[in-house]
Amino acid sequence: MKKALVTGGAGFIGSFLCERLLSEGHEVVCLDNFYTGSKNNITHLMKNPRFEMIRHDIVESILLEVDWVFNLACPASPIHYQYNPVKTVKTSVLGAINMLGLAKRVKARILQTSTSEVYGDPEIHPQPEGYWGSVNPIGIRSCYDEGKRVAETLMMDYHRQNQVDIRLIRIFNTYGPRMHLNDGRVVSNFIISALKEESLIIYGDGQQTRSFCYVDDLVDGIMKMMKKDNFIGPVNLGNPGEFTILELAEKVIELTNSKSKIIQKPKREDDPVRRRPDITLAKKELGWEPTIPLESGLIKSITYFKKALEDLA
Ligand code: NAD
Ligand code: UDP
């Protein structure tokens, strides 16, 4: 059994990862500054003697003894990462330096949650890991995209220079229960609007595409990557099913039986037009591929958000 540190462990993906680690018998130290995360996501884990929570900001260093570091701390929704862009860069860059320093000192294996955003607005479709990306370095998404790209560089340099045992994953749009009600990403926005019978807002013409992965599938991939020897990545983890944002809106309205209308607002700056992972490498090296189709994942998410909205009322 391992002692695992999960930064961003009170967030959406992090809380599911903490749960999975505990269910496999590992010890978990969850570290979070609660910027977008919530105690509600982890209160059910507090009674487990193998679970520990530390309120801490990864921009500051910390001394801990662990075997595994899962570095998830970073706001992931455009509205949250653009709220304080300088802080977003600090979280990705100083956070990676601090976590890599920790991993180096205690000889831990460290997994960095990078993102499909490193491909920017891609000219190659679907995106394989060998593609270097098309990223605007000075736009409003750059604090996140470039921050994550530097974090990848740091991972590779600590590996080459200091032999740190790294794992690098590039996560594509992931959704599911426990996304914050104000998260602002498209799946939670559409479900919440549909449940409230409010209009679903599409930015642009709705023909831009994304590929949506259910959180359980992603956590399977993260665990496989952490346990795999002699493979550092980077590896894409995402669901290759590709949908336009308009198709997603229509599907959510259908599944919620909602009378909501779809309205359009201007396209967001630097919004990538198409995005779909090439997961050939993940299949080959990890034997991983998603198993949960969009419709089933949406139904599970709708059930969660219905209850969350009822609890608020
Ligand atoms: P989230 O916003 O729900 O979780 C992020 C967590 O990190 C939150 O609990 C937040 O409070 C914490 N955090 C933020 N800044 C911090 C700091 N400076 N110090 C300590 N804690 C901090 O987002 P998520 O969707 O769960 O994403 C988790 C990770 O996965 C992020 O690194 C994100 O970039 C990456 N990722 C997610 C997706 C996705 O579609 N969900 C896609 C690509 C990459
Ligand atoms: N989007 C939308 N309506 C919303 C939220 C998002 O039309 O309420 C669009 C957004 O412009 C983008 C896509 O949905 O084209 C995915 O956005 P999200 O913020 O979920 O993640 P991204 O992949 O852009 O980081």
XYZ file of C-alpha atoms and ligand atoms in Angstrom:
382
model
C 0.000 0.000 0.000
C 1.184 3.516 -0.802
C 0.967 6.901 0.894
C -0.477 9.247 -1.717
C -0.590 13.040 -1.818
C -3.457 14.441 -3.928
C -3.157 18.188 -4.548
C -6.506 19.668 -5.560
C -8.061 16.690 -3.781
C -11.187 18.616 -2.726
C -11.985 19.459 -6.356
C -14.117 17.618 -8.877
C -11.648 15.024 -10.225
C -9.461 15.065 -7.085
C -12.275 13.971 -4.770
C -13.040 10.920 -6.946
C -9.340 10.089 -7.039
C -9.073 10.284 -3.223
C -12.075 7.957 -2.983
C -10.512 5.453 -5.403
C -7.165 5.458 -3.576
C -8.873 4.814 -0.235
C -10.994 2.020 -1.721
C -7.777 0.312 -2.857
C -6.390 0.521 0.693
C -3.887 3.363 0.222
C -3.290 6.257 2.640
C -4.334 9.649 1.281
C -3.172 13.150 2.143
C -5.521 15.584 0.415
C -4.117 19.088 -0.001
C -6.286 21.976 -1.206
C -6.695 25.738 -0.780
C -10.464 25.469 -1.526
C -10.267 27.982 -4.369
C -12.701 25.961 -6.504
C -12.811 22.831 -4.364
C -15.250 22.222 -1.534
C -15.317 20.447 1.810
C -18.637 18.911 0.717
C -16.724 16.834 -1.852
C -14.655 15.109 0.841
C -16.635 15.211 4.119
C -17.699 11.588 3.537
C -13.999 10.602 3.537
C -13.107 12.395 6.789
C -14.086 9.477 9.020
C -11.648 7.166 7.240
C -8.478 6.893 9.408
C -6.377 6.560 6.231
C -7.579 10.005 5.015
C -6.051 13.333 6.016
C -6.874 16.863 4.799
C -4.441 19.806 4.752
C -5.502 23.342 3.793
C -2.493 24.583 1.866
C -1.635 26.532 -1.284
C 0.854 24.715 -3.558
C 2.418 28.040 -4.497
C 4.134 27.626 -1.089
C 6.409 24.641 -0.485
C 5.507 21.898 1.976
C 7.404 19.063 3.631
C 5.664 15.688 3.515
C 6.760 12.051 3.279
C 4.814 10.237 0.540
C 5.278 7.559 -2.146
C 2.982 9.028 -4.790
C 2.158 12.655 -5.698
C -0.895 13.327 -7.879
C -0.676 17.020 -8.839
C -4.199 18.221 -9.663
C -4.279 21.623 -7.945
C -5.259 24.252 -10.514
C -8.596 25.819 -11.437
C -9.755 24.122 -14.652
C -12.789 26.118 -15.763
C -12.097 29.145 -18.006
C -14.127 31.506 -15.799
C -12.189 30.453 -12.704
C -8.705 30.366 -14.220
C -9.294 33.741 -15.915
C -10.541 35.381 -12.699
C -6.982 35.744 -11.372
C -4.714 34.797 -14.310
C -1.444 35.660 -12.542
C -2.377 33.315 -9.718
C -3.241 30.612 -12.282
C 0.274 30.826 -13.746
C 1.798 30.742 -10.240
C -0.268 27.677 -9.323
C 0.848 25.764 -12.418
C 4.492 26.833 -12.422
C 5.450 27.379 -8.755
C 3.099 24.540 -7.789
C 4.865 22.150 -10.173
C 8.297 23.270 -8.908
C 7.224 22.717 -5.289
C 5.685 19.305 -5.950
C 8.643 18.194 -8.090
C 11.011 19.349 -5.346
C 9.046 17.301 -2.841
C 9.059 14.237 -5.135
C 12.799 14.632 -5.695
C 13.544 14.877 -1.950
C 11.513 11.845 -0.899
C 11.960 9.868 -4.177
C 8.226 9.767 -4.819
C 6.601 9.077 -8.175
C 4.773 12.219 -9.364
C 1.875 12.439 -11.827
C 1.054 15.793 -13.414
C -2.465 16.431 -14.723
C -1.759 18.283 -17.913
C -4.460 19.095 -20.419
C -5.639 18.957 -24.022
C -5.214 22.760 -23.860
C -1.499 22.235 -24.541
C -2.658 21.576 -28.139
C -4.395 24.997 -28.182
C -6.629 25.488 -31.231
C -5.269 22.400 -32.991
C -4.399 22.160 -36.689
C -4.209 18.348 -36.439
C -7.313 16.277 -35.758
C -7.622 14.125 -33.680
C -4.695 15.212 -31.517
C -1.839 12.706 -30.945
C 0.771 13.228 -28.218
C 3.463 13.999 -30.828
C 1.634 17.189 -31.890
C 3.265 20.290 -30.357
C 0.148 22.447 -30.402
C -1.047 25.817 -31.613
C -1.276 28.000 -28.540
C -1.663 31.775 -28.320
C 0.966 32.881 -25.750
C -0.666 36.271 -25.034
C -4.398 35.569 -24.984
C -6.911 35.209 -22.170
C -6.548 31.390 -22.105
C -2.733 31.582 -22.045
C -2.445 31.745 -18.239
C -3.844 28.208 -18.152
C -2.480 26.792 -21.426
C 1.052 28.147 -21.091
C 1.131 27.490 -17.341
C 0.342 23.835 -18.041
C 2.922 23.729 -20.852
C 5.649 25.042 -18.529
C 4.589 22.483 -15.930
C 5.158 19.767 -18.573
C 8.599 21.251 -19.330
C 9.450 21.234 -15.620
C 8.364 17.608 -15.307
C 10.597 16.565 -18.211
C 13.567 18.626 -16.949
C 13.345 17.291 -13.385
C 13.230 13.825 -14.947
C 16.251 14.383 -17.210
C 18.265 16.448 -14.730
C 17.346 14.848 -11.406
C 15.933 11.455 -12.410
C 12.562 12.230 -10.795
C 10.089 9.414 -11.512
C 7.411 11.312 -13.466
C 4.061 10.468 -15.099
C 2.487 12.964 -17.501
C -1.156 12.782 -18.589
C -3.096 15.130 -20.878
C -6.726 15.157 -19.804
C -9.478 16.031 -22.306
C -12.836 17.547 -21.195
C -14.027 15.493 -18.238
C -17.424 15.815 -16.570
C -19.564 14.224 -13.876
C -21.081 14.680 -10.420
C -19.368 17.072 -7.951
C -18.564 19.695 -10.551
C -19.163 22.955 -8.705
C -22.618 24.446 -9.311
C -20.845 27.629 -10.470
C -18.106 25.703 -12.271
C -18.962 27.358 -15.582
C -17.899 24.499 -17.856
C -20.283 23.470 -20.558
C -21.712 20.178 -19.236
C -22.615 21.479 -15.774
C -23.848 24.804 -17.219
C -26.189 23.074 -19.677
C -27.544 20.568 -17.139
C -28.196 23.230 -14.496
C -29.880 25.593 -16.992
C -32.036 22.768 -18.364
C -33.101 21.658 -14.865
C -33.998 25.261 -13.975
C -35.899 25.630 -17.287
C -33.586 28.541 -18.156
C -32.056 29.137 -21.598
C -28.899 27.206 -22.504
C -26.294 29.690 -23.740
C -24.078 28.639 -26.639
C -21.010 30.782 -27.319
C -20.575 31.035 -31.104
C -22.513 28.960 -33.634
C -22.365 25.760 -31.567
C -20.430 23.913 -34.297
C -17.228 23.807 -32.199
C -16.585 20.290 -30.904
C -15.419 18.685 -27.679
C -14.965 15.067 -26.562
C -16.443 14.362 -23.145
C -15.040 11.762 -20.742
C -16.963 10.591 -17.664
C -14.961 11.047 -14.458
C -14.915 7.320 -13.469
C -13.228 6.420 -16.757
C -10.658 9.162 -16.244
C -9.829 8.024 -12.692
C -9.260 4.470 -14.050
C -6.761 5.933 -16.527
C -5.003 8.012 -13.844
C -4.558 4.951 -11.605
C -3.278 2.817 -14.499
C -0.754 5.494 -15.421
C 0.518 5.892 -11.838
C 1.005 2.131 -11.478
C 2.660 1.583 -14.855
C 6.436 1.100 -14.818
C 8.785 2.288 -17.562
C 6.297 4.658 -19.205
C 6.348 8.348 -18.350
C 4.049 9.693 -21.088
C 2.799 12.186 -22.011
C -0.365 10.246 -22.720
C -3.801 11.503 -23.741
C -6.689 10.470 -21.491
C -10.081 11.302 -22.942
C -13.113 9.922 -24.694
C -12.772 9.941 -28.489
C -16.545 10.442 -28.967
C -16.757 13.922 -30.510
C -19.858 16.142 -30.300
C -20.694 19.688 -31.348
C -21.733 21.987 -28.513
C -25.147 22.281 -30.203
C -25.533 18.477 -30.144
C -24.638 18.484 -26.455
C -27.240 21.172 -25.720
C -29.952 19.233 -27.572
C -29.024 15.979 -25.819
C -29.182 17.606 -22.371
C -32.597 19.142 -23.117
C -33.877 15.742 -24.279
C -32.529 13.829 -21.254
C -33.852 16.372 -18.739
C -37.230 16.651 -20.499
C -36.743 20.394 -20.290
C -38.634 23.190 -22.047
C -35.469 25.330 -22.093
C -34.538 27.150 -25.293
C -31.050 27.411 -26.781
C -29.722 30.939 -27.306
C -26.488 32.131 -28.883
C -23.942 34.642 -27.599
C -20.698 35.778 -29.267
C -17.888 33.240 -29.578
C -15.337 33.301 -26.763
C -11.837 34.592 -27.530
C -9.400 31.848 -28.633
C -12.068 29.149 -28.194
C -10.659 25.978 -29.820
C -12.765 24.907 -32.807
C -12.256 21.123 -32.645
C -10.944 18.787 -30.007
C -10.725 14.998 -29.927
C -8.050 12.796 -28.366
C -6.111 10.187 -30.278
C -5.936 7.498 -27.572
C -3.883 4.915 -29.484
C -1.004 5.312 -27.005
C -3.210 4.927 -23.905
C -4.714 1.748 -25.369
C -1.287 0.310 -26.199
C 0.633 1.254 -23.047
C -2.106 1.201 -20.400
C -4.758 -1.056 -21.943
C -7.119 1.845 -21.199
C -10.095 3.216 -23.040
C -13.297 4.853 -21.814
C -16.324 2.615 -21.262
C -19.066 5.089 -20.355
C -20.935 6.613 -23.322
C -21.986 10.272 -23.195
C -25.676 9.529 -22.655
C -25.077 7.294 -19.578
C -22.620 9.773 -18.095
C -25.048 12.630 -18.644
C -27.855 10.692 -16.935
C -25.651 10.077 -13.849
C -24.661 13.766 -13.815
C -28.264 14.961 -14.197
C -29.286 12.854 -11.168
C -26.500 14.489 -9.132
C -27.298 18.078 -10.159
C -31.054 17.558 -9.590
C -30.340 16.570 -5.985
C -27.756 19.355 -5.518
C -30.282 21.964 -6.691
C -33.027 20.492 -4.449
C -30.641 20.646 -1.456
C -30.060 24.351 -2.171
C -33.766 25.201 -2.424
P -11.454 21.747 -9.990
O -11.429 23.223 -10.157
O -12.732 21.114 -9.549
O -10.315 21.248 -9.014
C -9.110 21.937 -8.795
C -8.764 21.859 -7.327
O -7.501 22.493 -7.100
C -9.790 22.606 -6.439
O -10.128 21.809 -5.341
C -9.043 23.874 -6.022
O -9.511 24.398 -4.800
C -7.616 23.375 -5.963
N -6.607 24.440 -6.134
C -6.562 25.403 -7.079
N -5.484 26.181 -6.922
C -4.807 25.682 -5.851
C -3.608 26.053 -5.179
N -2.883 27.106 -5.592
N -3.225 25.322 -4.105
C -3.959 24.277 -3.669
N -5.107 23.882 -4.254
C -5.527 24.572 -5.345
O -10.993 21.140 -11.408
P -10.911 19.644 -11.941
O -11.760 19.563 -13.148
O -11.121 18.671 -10.829
O -9.399 19.588 -12.435
C -8.365 18.944 -11.696
C -7.065 18.990 -12.499
O -7.247 18.326 -13.762
C -6.611 20.420 -12.829
O -5.211 20.509 -12.708
C -7.016 20.597 -14.267
O -6.189 21.511 -14.942
C -6.861 19.181 -14.812
N -7.712 18.987 -15.996
C -9.063 18.873 -15.860
C -9.854 18.730 -16.998
C -11.352 18.578 -16.907
O -11.989 18.521 -17.953
N -11.965 18.458 -15.764
C -9.255 18.710 -18.266
C -7.870 18.870 -18.346
C -7.097 18.981 -17.215
N -19.684 26.780 -23.849
C -20.972 27.183 -24.203
N -21.837 27.496 -23.193
C -21.503 27.435 -21.884
C -20.184 27.033 -21.535
C -19.304 26.721 -22.558
O -21.320 27.259 -25.381
O -22.359 27.722 -21.031
C -18.768 26.373 -24.937
C -17.399 27.054 -24.889
O -17.433 28.271 -25.609
C -16.526 25.999 -25.556
C -17.155 24.680 -25.121
O -18.492 24.987 -24.743
O -16.619 26.096 -26.960
C -16.434 24.019 -23.935
O -16.267 24.993 -22.926
P -15.737 24.665 -21.459
O -15.684 25.968 -20.727
O -16.538 23.557 -20.869
O -14.278 24.057 -21.659
P -13.042 24.327 -22.653
O -12.925 23.065 -23.422
O -13.352 25.489 -23.548
O -11.914 24.611 -21.738
